[in-house]
Amino acid sequence: MTAIKHALQRDIFTPNDERLLSIVNVCKAGKKKRNCFLCATVTTERPVQVNVVKVKKSDKGDFYKRQTAWALRDLAVVDAKDAVKENPEFDLHFDKVYKWVASSTVEKNTFISCIWKLNQRYLRKKIDFINVSSQLLEESVPSGENQSVAGGDEEAVDEYQELNAREEQDIEIMMEGCEYAISNAEAFAEKLSRELQVLDGANIQSIMASEKQVNILMKLLDEALKEVDQIELKLSSYEEMLQSVKEQMDQISESNHLIHLSNTNNVKLLSEIEFLVNHMDLAKGHIKALQEGDLTSSRGIEACTNAADALLQCMNVALRPGHDMLHAVKQQQQRFSDLREQFARRLASHLNSVFVQQGHDQSSTLAQHSAELTLPNHHPFHRDLLRYAKLMEWLKNTDYGKYEGLTKNYMDYLSRLYEREIKDFFEVAKIKMTGTTREGKKFATLPRKESAVKQETESLHGSSGKLTGSTSSLNKLSVQSSGNRRSQSSSLLDMGNMSASDLDVADRTKFDKIFEQVLSELEPLCLAEQDFISKFFKLQQHQSTSGTTTNEVEEMDGVSLSRSYTSGVPQTISSEKDMIRQMMTKIFRCIEPELNNLIALGDKIDSFNSLYMLVKMSHHVWTAQNVDPASFLSTTLGNVLVTVKRNFDKCISNQMKQMDEVKISKKSKVGILPFVAEFEEFAALAESIFKNAERRGDLDKAYIKLIRAVFISVEKVANESQKTPRDVVMMENFHHIFATLSRLKISCLEAEKKEAKQKYTDHLQSYVIYSLGQPLEKLNHFFEGVEARVAQGIREEEVSYQLAFNKQELRKVIKEYPGKEVKKGLDNLYKKVDKHLCEEENLLQVVWHSMQDEFIRQYKHFEGLIARCYPGSGITMEFTIQDILDYCSSIAQSH
């Protein structure tokens, strides 16, 4: 091991200026044995650095190489595993735990002992040694610089002192001067010893020769000490004199400091007093205004407002630390609180009196509006109260309890006032509606010329350009024909004991105007009151620009209601908007039930009024939502719109229900069915009302439901008809439906219009074939037999050789149908068709023309069979196509 230690010192540590103190042969625990060496080293240069180095023998030769080095200061724990029994295993805890197995326990103990000594000397005992025998650990290590640390090895190293370059040069010069310095080292050493003795003797003599000079020097030093003592005495006297001066200067400095401190304190005190006086002193005029100010005049209100603002500023001043402990400040604050309480009570009492007085004054004007369909104007009341708006804001900021009480009192007084006004207003509207209806009933039986109706309707249209519910297209309805049709069947659209065609155009227009007038009066009233509440009670009405508004549309019974959700807006704004809605709801709590009652009355008078109300209400809801989707007006009208839409749906459902329940007469011909005519009236009226309306989609849905119900009911009645053929019922009614849809040009019913036309064409053709039948019956039977023989495989040229179908039989059959007999048969057919068809639809000539074409087609078919089956026989019919045309024309003209 000693040879390895010297080899490692020479090859690895000496080139790096390091000394090797201890070495142990180890291998890693639990792995294949690959031996290496752990070395404890110190550097030769200061400051000394202590390291633990892992050295490994190279696989390719007998030299060693440095593999890993750890600084000893990074070593935290040395674990010897067992302090009693001999165990070669030990752990070193650096950045991680390294487990080693030494080649022997002695080497392990020697290495751990060396680490312990190095820790004692250089690291001040920072390393923890666990499971280590106490015999290995020394109690202390001498801290002298020349003491040994690591036993004999280190002492041996410490005895050797390496020469520096200067010493090496001097030795070389000295050895060059002596010839036997190398050959005879002993003689050279004796020579050097003799020269050293000579030099020591000379040195001693020199010291003895300088004794006299030393004595002289000592004498001079004694004299110098005496002079120093004298100087010290003078300096002491000077110091005593300066000490008295210093004391006087200290007294002057302390006095100046006290004066400066006093001035500084006075300046600060003056600043504090000025701050309190400037910010917490209320002028006498303001105090007088708060205590006795006139709250009825504009000048007095302005003075009270300024005084209240000044009081609020004094109360809200930001006091500096310690101010609140001053007695004067406490007194002033108490005085301000008393003034605030006194003025708040006086203001609340006065405003309550104003609310009551305004309620009485406004009630006295109700009689003036009782006969008119107008609501009283609250603008003067609002204008007078708005003078107190700033005082209300002051009251809201200083005494929220009284502000809340005023708000409640205002809602109580105004809700009773508005309830009286609105109920009277709606009573007038109901009287005008029912009075109009009674007049309409009284004069409904009088004849009106169609031109007069048209003129009146156009004048009404021109006078109310914004009314979307006008009835300009009602003049297209045939008054006389509708009366005839209604006499044939029970009333299918008897809404509230009155039918749509029985109402006069002017009556419906007046109802439309009354309903529009009601909404037009309510809308500005609500908006004005909401604006006043926002300004007077200082509530945020509109959203700030910092927030974003999202409108969501909720569909309820087909009515789109907009609801507003605000994100990013302060919570106070949202709560104040809710407060406005709550106040408006309480003040105008009677509007929604009164509107619903009015709508129910209008629906009872005439269910077609739901069309007018749906258009009007939709327009006002749309307008209100554009202004403020979350306002009271928008919400209330939206709720009422739901009721109107339900009434409209109910009107459509009733029409469909009455179609299902229709009964037809068994004794008279059917003609145009009543619900078909009523659909025409409904569509014409709806198109005039919903022209450019926002709710067109609702009408289109109703159209689809109604037209499908009409189609089904027409087919049902046609199947049940006994007097009139089914094809005639289908043909006439679908022709009427097609004509109505073509005239009104309803885009959503284009498919139904095509379907009606197709049904009309199909049933016309079916009726013509059914009614025409076989006018030349025997001739028909004869040629049917000919066609049967041809179908059996007999050639057409050979049919004339059949006994039953020879030329003589053909001539015999043709002679039975001379022109006179044919004309008689056609005349009977015309009379039969005339009995089936109704006069209203005027389809007789159309059907007759179709029958003429069908008869000519059959005639041509017979001529063709004769030409093919009896060629060259010269047999022809006893009448020609021209004769048929003449017969049909003369029959049509004669009836």
Coordinates of C-alpha atoms in Angstrom, one line a residue, residues 580-804:
I580 CA -86.0 51.4 -11.1
R581 CA -87.9 48.3 -12.4
Q582 CA -89.3 47.5 -8.9
M583 CA -90.5 51.1 -8.4
M584 CA -92.1 51.2 -11.9
T585 CA -93.7 47.8 -11.2
K586 CA -95.2 49.0 -8.0
I587 CA -96.3 52.4 -9.3
F588 CA -97.9 51.0 -12.5
R589 CA -99.0 47.7 -11.1
C590 CA -102.5 48.1 -12.6
I591 CA -101.3 48.6 -16.2
E592 CA -100.8 44.9 -17.1
P593 CA -104.2 43.7 -15.7
E594 CA -106.0 46.6 -17.3
L595 CA -104.4 45.9 -20.6
N596 CA -105.4 42.3 -20.4
N597 CA -109.0 43.2 -19.5
L598 CA -109.1 45.6 -22.5
I599 CA -107.7 42.9 -24.8
A600 CA -110.2 40.4 -23.5
L601 CA -113.0 42.9 -24.2
G602 CA -111.7 43.5 -27.7
D603 CA -111.5 39.8 -28.3
K604 CA -115.0 39.3 -27.0
I605 CA -116.4 42.1 -29.3
D606 CA -114.7 40.5 -32.4
S607 CA -112.0 37.9 -32.3
F608 CA -110.6 39.4 -35.5
N609 CA -109.5 42.3 -33.3
S610 CA -106.7 40.0 -32.1
L611 CA -105.1 40.6 -35.5
Y612 CA -105.1 44.4 -35.0
M613 CA -103.9 44.0 -31.4
L614 CA -101.1 41.6 -32.4
V615 CA -99.7 44.0 -35.0
K616 CA -100.0 47.0 -32.7
M617 CA -98.6 45.3 -29.6
S618 CA -95.7 43.8 -31.6
H619 CA -94.8 47.2 -33.0
H620 CA -94.8 48.8 -29.5
V621 CA -92.8 46.0 -28.0
W622 CA -90.2 46.2 -30.7
T623 CA -90.0 50.0 -30.2
A624 CA -89.7 49.6 -26.4
Q625 CA -87.0 47.0 -26.7
N626 CA -84.9 49.1 -29.0
V627 CA -84.9 51.9 -26.3
D628 CA -84.2 49.6 -23.3
P629 CA -84.7 45.8 -23.5
A630 CA -84.9 45.5 -19.7
S631 CA -87.2 48.4 -19.0
F632 CA -90.5 48.1 -17.2
L633 CA -92.4 49.2 -20.4
S634 CA -90.7 46.6 -22.5
T635 CA -91.3 43.8 -20.0
T636 CA -94.9 44.7 -19.4
L637 CA -95.8 45.0 -23.1
G638 CA -93.9 41.8 -23.7
N639 CA -96.1 40.0 -21.2
V640 CA -99.3 41.5 -22.7
L641 CA -98.1 40.5 -26.1
V642 CA -98.1 36.9 -24.9
T643 CA -101.8 37.2 -24.1
V644 CA -102.5 38.8 -27.5
K645 CA -100.6 36.0 -29.3
R646 CA -102.6 33.4 -27.3
N647 CA -105.9 35.1 -28.4
F648 CA -104.7 35.1 -32.0
D649 CA -103.9 31.4 -31.8
K650 CA -107.3 30.8 -30.1
C651 CA -109.0 32.6 -33.0
I652 CA -107.2 30.4 -35.5
S653 CA -108.1 27.3 -33.5
N654 CA -111.7 28.2 -33.3
Q655 CA -111.9 28.6 -37.0
M656 CA -110.4 25.2 -37.5
K657 CA -112.7 23.7 -34.9
Q658 CA -115.8 25.2 -36.6
M659 CA -114.7 23.8 -40.0
D660 CA -114.7 20.4 -38.4
E661 CA -118.2 20.9 -37.1
V662 CA -119.8 22.3 -40.3
K663 CA -123.1 20.7 -41.4
I664 CA -124.5 21.0 -45.0
S665 CA -128.1 21.1 -46.2
K666 CA -129.3 17.8 -47.8
K667 CA -132.0 19.6 -49.8
S668 CA -130.1 22.4 -51.6
K669 CA -126.9 22.3 -53.7
V670 CA -123.7 23.0 -51.8
G671 CA -122.0 25.7 -53.9
I672 CA -119.1 27.6 -52.3
L673 CA -118.7 26.4 -48.7
P674 CA -119.0 29.0 -45.9
F675 CA -115.6 28.4 -44.4
V676 CA -114.0 28.8 -47.9
A677 CA -115.6 32.2 -48.2
E678 CA -114.6 33.0 -44.6
F679 CA -111.0 32.1 -45.3
E680 CA -111.1 34.5 -48.2
E681 CA -112.4 37.2 -45.9
F682 CA -109.8 36.4 -43.2
A683 CA -106.9 36.4 -45.7
A684 CA -108.0 39.7 -47.2
L685 CA -108.4 41.3 -43.8
A686 CA -105.1 39.8 -42.5
E687 CA -103.1 40.9 -45.5
S688 CA -104.4 44.5 -45.1
I689 CA -103.6 44.5 -41.3
F690 CA -100.2 42.7 -41.5
K691 CA -98.8 44.7 -44.4
N692 CA -95.2 45.5 -43.5
A693 CA -95.8 44.2 -39.9
E694 CA -93.0 42.7 -37.7
R695 CA -95.1 39.6 -36.8
R696 CA -95.6 38.4 -40.4
G697 CA -94.2 35.0 -39.4
D698 CA -97.1 34.3 -37.0
L699 CA -99.6 35.1 -39.8
D700 CA -97.8 32.7 -42.2
K701 CA -98.0 29.9 -39.7
A702 CA -101.7 30.6 -39.2
Y703 CA -102.2 30.6 -43.0
I704 CA -100.6 27.1 -43.3
K705 CA -102.8 25.7 -40.5
L706 CA -106.0 27.3 -41.9
I707 CA -105.5 26.3 -45.5
R708 CA -104.7 22.7 -44.6
A709 CA -107.9 22.6 -42.5
V710 CA -109.9 24.1 -45.4
F711 CA -108.5 21.5 -47.8
I712 CA -109.5 18.7 -45.4
S713 CA -112.9 20.1 -44.7
V714 CA -113.7 20.6 -48.4
E715 CA -112.9 17.0 -49.1
K716 CA -114.9 15.9 -46.0
V717 CA -118.0 17.9 -47.1
A718 CA -117.7 16.7 -50.8
N719 CA -117.7 13.1 -49.6
E720 CA -120.8 13.7 -47.4
S721 CA -122.7 15.7 -50.1
Q722 CA -125.9 14.0 -51.4
K723 CA -127.5 16.7 -53.5
T724 CA -124.4 17.9 -55.3
P725 CA -121.9 15.6 -56.9
R726 CA -118.6 15.3 -55.1
D727 CA -116.6 16.5 -58.1
V728 CA -118.7 19.6 -58.4
V729 CA -118.1 20.5 -54.7
M730 CA -114.4 19.9 -55.1
M731 CA -114.2 21.7 -58.4
E732 CA -116.1 24.8 -57.4
N733 CA -114.4 25.3 -54.0
F734 CA -110.9 24.6 -55.1
H735 CA -111.4 27.0 -58.0
H736 CA -112.5 29.6 -55.5
I737 CA -109.5 28.9 -53.3
F738 CA -107.1 29.1 -56.3
A739 CA -108.7 32.4 -57.4
T740 CA -108.4 33.9 -53.8
L741 CA -104.7 32.9 -53.5
S742 CA -103.9 34.2 -57.0
R743 CA -105.5 37.5 -56.2
L744 CA -103.9 38.0 -52.7
K745 CA -100.5 36.7 -53.8
I746 CA -99.6 35.2 -50.4
S747 CA -96.0 34.0 -50.8
C748 CA -96.1 31.3 -48.1
L749 CA -99.1 29.6 -49.8
E750 CA -97.6 29.2 -53.3
A751 CA -97.5 25.4 -52.9
E752 CA -101.1 25.3 -51.7
K753 CA -102.1 27.5 -54.6
K754 CA -100.6 25.1 -57.1
E755 CA -102.3 22.2 -55.2
A756 CA -105.7 23.9 -55.4
K757 CA -105.3 24.5 -59.1
Q758 CA -104.4 20.9 -59.6
K759 CA -107.4 19.6 -57.6
Y760 CA -109.7 22.0 -59.5
T761 CA -108.4 20.7 -62.9
D762 CA -108.6 17.0 -61.9
H763 CA -112.1 17.2 -60.6
L764 CA -113.3 19.3 -63.5
Q765 CA -112.1 16.6 -65.9
S766 CA -113.6 13.9 -63.7
Y767 CA -117.0 15.7 -63.6
V768 CA -117.0 16.2 -67.4
I769 CA -116.3 12.5 -68.1
Y770 CA -118.9 11.4 -65.5
S771 CA -121.6 13.8 -66.6
L772 CA -121.1 13.3 -70.4
G773 CA -121.2 9.6 -70.0
Q774 CA -122.2 7.9 -73.3
P775 CA -124.4 10.3 -75.3
L776 CA -124.5 7.8 -78.2
E777 CA -125.1 4.8 -75.9
K778 CA -125.9 2.1 -78.5
L779 CA -123.1 3.3 -80.8
N780 CA -120.8 3.1 -77.8
H781 CA -121.8 -0.5 -77.1
F782 CA -121.3 -1.4 -80.8
F783 CA -117.8 0.0 -81.0
E784 CA -116.8 -1.4 -77.6
G785 CA -117.6 -4.9 -79.1
V786 CA -115.5 -4.0 -82.2
E787 CA -112.6 -3.0 -79.9
A788 CA -113.1 -6.3 -77.9
R789 CA -112.8 -8.4 -81.1
V790 CA -109.6 -6.5 -82.1
A791 CA -108.2 -7.1 -78.6
Q792 CA -108.9 -10.8 -79.0
G793 CA -106.6 -10.9 -82.1
I794 CA -109.0 -10.3 -85.1
R795 CA -107.6 -7.9 -87.6
E796 CA -109.4 -4.6 -87.9
E797 CA -110.2 -5.2 -91.7
E798 CA -111.8 -8.6 -90.8
V799 CA -114.2 -7.2 -88.1
S800 CA -116.9 -6.4 -90.7
Y801 CA -117.1 -10.1 -91.5
Q802 CA -118.4 -10.8 -88.0
L803 CA -122.1 -11.4 -88.0
A804 CA -122.9 -9.1 -85.0

